[in-house]
GROMACS .gro file of C-alpha atoms in nm:
model
  185
    1MET     CA    1  -3.044   0.528   1.408
    2GLU     CA    2  -3.081   0.156   1.349
    3LYS     CA    3  -2.860  -0.040   1.113
    4VAL     CA    4  -2.776  -0.404   1.040
    5ILE     CA    5  -2.419  -0.476   0.929
    6LEU     CA    6  -2.307  -0.802   0.769
    7GLY     CA    7  -1.940  -0.888   0.809
    8ILE     CA    8  -1.767  -1.137   0.579
    9ASP     CA    9  -1.431  -1.310   0.620
   10PRO     CA   10  -1.371  -1.457   0.274
   11GLY     CA   11  -1.239  -1.808   0.234
   12THR     CA   12  -1.255  -2.091  -0.016
   13ASN     CA   13  -1.275  -2.373   0.239
   14VAL     CA   14  -1.451  -2.192   0.523
   15MET     CA   15  -1.606  -1.846   0.491
   16GLY     CA   16  -1.709  -1.661   0.803
   17TYR     CA   17  -2.007  -1.431   0.845
   18GLY     CA   18  -2.121  -1.215   1.133
   19ILE     CA   19  -2.418  -0.984   1.174
   20ILE     CA   20  -2.449  -0.698   1.417
   21LYS     CA   21  -2.741  -0.468   1.479
   22VAL     CA   22  -2.671  -0.110   1.576
   23GLU     CA   23  -2.931   0.073   1.785
   24ASN     CA   24  -2.870   0.403   1.963
   25ARG     CA   25  -2.495   0.383   1.893
   26THR     CA   26  -2.473   0.039   2.055
   27ALA     CA   27  -2.381  -0.276   1.864
   28LYS     CA   28  -2.528  -0.616   1.943
   29MET     CA   29  -2.444  -0.948   1.780
   30VAL     CA   30  -2.737  -1.098   1.592
   31ALA     CA   31  -2.569  -1.405   1.441
   32MET     CA   32  -2.237  -1.548   1.333
   33GLY     CA   33  -2.128  -1.865   1.165
   34VAL     CA   34  -1.945  -2.019   0.875
   35ILE     CA   35  -2.014  -2.142   0.527
   36ASP     CA   36  -1.826  -2.472   0.519
   37MET     CA   37  -1.726  -2.582   0.169
   38ARG     CA   38  -1.462  -2.841   0.258
   39LYS     CA   39  -1.675  -3.132   0.131
   40GLU     CA   40  -1.714  -2.974  -0.215
   41SER     CA   41  -1.414  -3.059  -0.434
   42ASP     CA   42  -1.514  -2.857  -0.743
   43PRO     CA   43  -1.384  -2.500  -0.700
   44TYR     CA   44  -1.658  -2.355  -0.920
   45LEU     CA   45  -1.933  -2.527  -0.725
   46ARG     CA   46  -1.774  -2.381  -0.408
   47LEU     CA   47  -1.814  -2.034  -0.559
   48GLY     CA   48  -2.176  -2.113  -0.639
   49LYS     CA   49  -2.232  -2.224  -0.279
   50ILE     CA   50  -2.078  -1.898  -0.153
   51PHE     CA   51  -2.317  -1.696  -0.370
   52GLU     CA   52  -2.620  -1.900  -0.260
   53ARG     CA   53  -2.536  -1.888   0.112
   54VAL     CA   54  -2.442  -1.517   0.119
   55THR     CA   55  -2.762  -1.442  -0.074
   56GLY     CA   56  -2.957  -1.646   0.182
   57ILE     CA   57  -2.793  -1.462   0.472
   58ILE     CA   58  -2.878  -1.127   0.310
   59ASP     CA   59  -3.238  -1.240   0.251
   60GLU     CA   60  -3.271  -1.354   0.613
   61PHE     CA   61  -3.106  -1.064   0.798
   62LEU     CA   62  -3.160  -0.776   0.549
   63PRO     CA   63  -2.832  -0.595   0.617
   64ASP     CA   64  -2.805  -0.225   0.542
   65GLU     CA   65  -2.432  -0.256   0.469
   66MET     CA   66  -2.164  -0.520   0.428
   67ALA     CA   67  -1.810  -0.504   0.564
   68ILE     CA   68  -1.568  -0.748   0.406
   69GLU     CA   69  -1.211  -0.830   0.490
   70ALA     CA   70  -0.976  -0.753   0.202
   71PRO     CA   71  -0.741  -1.034   0.101
   72PHE     CA   72  -0.393  -0.969   0.234
   73PHE     CA   73  -0.093  -1.010   0.008
   74GLY     CA   74   0.054  -1.356   0.039
   75LYS     CA   75   0.337  -1.539  -0.128
   76ASN     CA   76   0.119  -1.804  -0.291
   77VAL     CA   77  -0.036  -1.654  -0.603
   78GLN     CA   78  -0.282  -1.942  -0.653
   79SER     CA   79  -0.414  -1.904  -0.297
   80MET     CA   80  -0.456  -1.529  -0.351
   81LEU     CA   81  -0.645  -1.590  -0.675
   82LYS     CA   82  -0.882  -1.837  -0.505
   83LEU     CA   83  -0.938  -1.603  -0.211
   84GLY     CA   84  -1.004  -1.310  -0.445
   85ARG     CA   85  -1.263  -1.515  -0.630
   86ALA     CA   86  -1.439  -1.604  -0.304
   87GLN     CA   87  -1.439  -1.239  -0.200
   88GLY     CA   88  -1.567  -1.133  -0.543
   89VAL     CA   89  -1.858  -1.378  -0.529
   90ALA     CA   90  -1.958  -1.253  -0.182
   91ILE     CA   91  -1.939  -0.895  -0.311
   92ALA     CA   92  -2.150  -0.993  -0.614
   93ALA     CA   93  -2.419  -1.131  -0.380
   94ALA     CA   94  -2.425  -0.798  -0.195
   95ILE     CA   95  -2.436  -0.601  -0.520
   96HIS     CA   96  -2.721  -0.824  -0.640
   97HIS     CA   97  -2.918  -0.710  -0.332
   98SER     CA   98  -2.805  -0.344  -0.354
   99VAL     CA   99  -2.619  -0.372  -0.022
  100PRO     CA  100  -2.337  -0.113   0.003
  101ILE     CA  101  -1.993  -0.271   0.051
  102HIS     CA  102  -1.703  -0.153   0.267
  103GLU     CA  103  -1.366  -0.327   0.249
  104TYR     CA  104  -1.117  -0.332   0.536
  105ALA     CA  105  -0.762  -0.462   0.550
  106PRO     CA  106  -0.704  -0.732   0.814
  107MET     CA  107  -0.456  -0.507   0.995
  108LYS     CA  108  -0.710  -0.222   1.012
  109ILE     CA  109  -0.972  -0.454   1.162
  110LYS     CA  110  -0.729  -0.585   1.424
  111LEU     CA  111  -0.608  -0.235   1.504
  112ALA     CA  112  -0.965  -0.102   1.542
  113LEU     CA  113  -1.065  -0.379   1.782
  114THR     CA  114  -0.751  -0.443   1.984
  115GLY     CA  115  -0.527  -0.142   1.926
  116ASN     CA  116  -0.270  -0.382   1.776
  117GLY     CA  117  -0.259  -0.439   1.399
  118ASN     CA  118  -0.069  -0.764   1.455
  119ALA     CA  119  -0.315  -0.911   1.708
  120SER     CA  120  -0.387  -1.282   1.690
  121LYS     CA  121  -0.725  -1.426   1.592
  122GLU     CA  122  -0.768  -1.528   1.955
  123GLN     CA  123  -0.705  -1.172   2.077
  124VAL     CA  124  -0.962  -1.036   1.828
  125ALA     CA  125  -1.217  -1.299   1.937
  126GLY     CA  126  -1.153  -1.218   2.304
  127MET     CA  127  -1.203  -0.847   2.246
  128LEU     CA  128  -1.527  -0.913   2.055
  129GLN     CA  129  -1.646  -1.128   2.344
  130LYS     CA  130  -1.589  -0.834   2.581
  131LEU     CA  131  -1.722  -0.559   2.353
  132LEU     CA  132  -2.039  -0.746   2.256
  133LYS     CA  133  -2.082  -0.912   2.598
  134LEU     CA  134  -2.090  -1.262   2.452
  135ASP     CA  135  -2.102  -1.574   2.669
  136LYS     CA  136  -1.830  -1.832   2.623
  137GLU     CA  137  -2.091  -2.069   2.478
  138GLU     CA  138  -2.169  -1.816   2.205
  139MET     CA  139  -1.812  -1.822   2.078
  140PRO     CA  140  -1.779  -2.030   1.760
  141LYS     CA  141  -1.549  -2.321   1.687
  142PHE     CA  142  -1.414  -2.153   1.374
  143MET     CA  143  -1.230  -1.820   1.408
  144ASP     CA  144  -1.353  -1.732   1.057
  145ALA     CA  145  -1.686  -1.641   1.218
  146THR     CA  146  -1.526  -1.407   1.474
  147ASP     CA  147  -1.308  -1.256   1.201
  148ALA     CA  148  -1.625  -1.177   1.005
  149LEU     CA  149  -1.794  -1.034   1.313
  150ALA     CA  150  -1.479  -0.825   1.366
  151ALA     CA  151  -1.513  -0.680   1.014
  152ALA     CA  152  -1.873  -0.579   1.092
  153TYR     CA  153  -1.769  -0.430   1.428
  154CYS     CA  154  -1.480  -0.242   1.267
  155HIS     CA  155  -1.728  -0.088   1.024
  156PHE     CA  156  -1.955   0.006   1.315
  157MET     CA  157  -1.658   0.180   1.479
  158GLN     CA  158  -1.569   0.363   1.157
  159MET     CA  159  -1.922   0.490   1.102
  160SER     CA  160  -1.948   0.596   1.467
  161ARG     CA  161  -1.650   0.829   1.445
  162PRO     CA  162  -1.747   1.195   1.423
  163GLU     CA  163  -1.673   1.373   1.099
  164THR     CA  164  -1.376   1.605   1.111
  165ASP     CA  165  -1.278   1.908   0.913
  166ALA     CA  166  -0.943   1.748   0.836
  167LYS     CA  167  -0.839   1.756   0.473
  168HIS     CA  168  -0.810   1.427   0.291
  169TYR     CA  169  -0.564   1.359   0.010
  170SER     CA  170  -0.567   1.080  -0.243
  171SER     CA  171  -0.190   1.083  -0.301
  172TRP     CA  172   0.130   1.278  -0.243
  173LYS     CA  173   0.070   1.455  -0.574
  174ASP     CA  174  -0.279   1.557  -0.455
  175PHE     CA  175  -0.124   1.687  -0.130
  176ALA     CA  176   0.137   1.888  -0.322
  177ILE     CA  177  -0.121   2.040  -0.555
  178LYS     CA  178  -0.345   2.147  -0.266
  179ASN     CA  179  -0.058   2.280  -0.053
  180GLN     CA  180   0.156   2.484  -0.292
  181SER     CA  181   0.215   2.752  -0.027
  182ARG     CA  182   0.371   2.496   0.211
  183ILE     CA  183   0.618   2.354  -0.040
  184LYS     CA  184   0.962   2.517  -0.060
  185ASN     CA  185   1.144   2.515  -0.392
   0.00000   0.00000   0.00000
């Protein structure tokens, strides 16, 4: 099985991207970098730049799937709105190219890579360096790029897990409905 996975770490000032190629159950970094929009003052033109650059990355690397970091809940509503827009534009670029999208919470990505959901960006980058056997010179200046690569690697880890026969439930109500015999009145 061969697959190319694009990882995205959404941002309105700096958006990270990372691409891994999976061959024979082994992941290898293909590219990582950032889309730097700090010089663009118009927020709508920034969104346009995100769409153009993500589209260009998709055209260049032809990913089979995209893993994107979900915005975490913050206290600043305006920041969350801007971040959600940036994420939505990146998702729209993937949809435009019929690339399937998988969203992961930041904590899930950190947990998958380091075993600690509260790991620092530096710890995540260090683990990626070990897992993907990257030289120090290959490590980027912006952690947004390693965060994006981490999203792609997290997706690789999720798709590599063997399927189980375990039951899955969408809610407590779903659990209760499917397990009437286990519930005592």
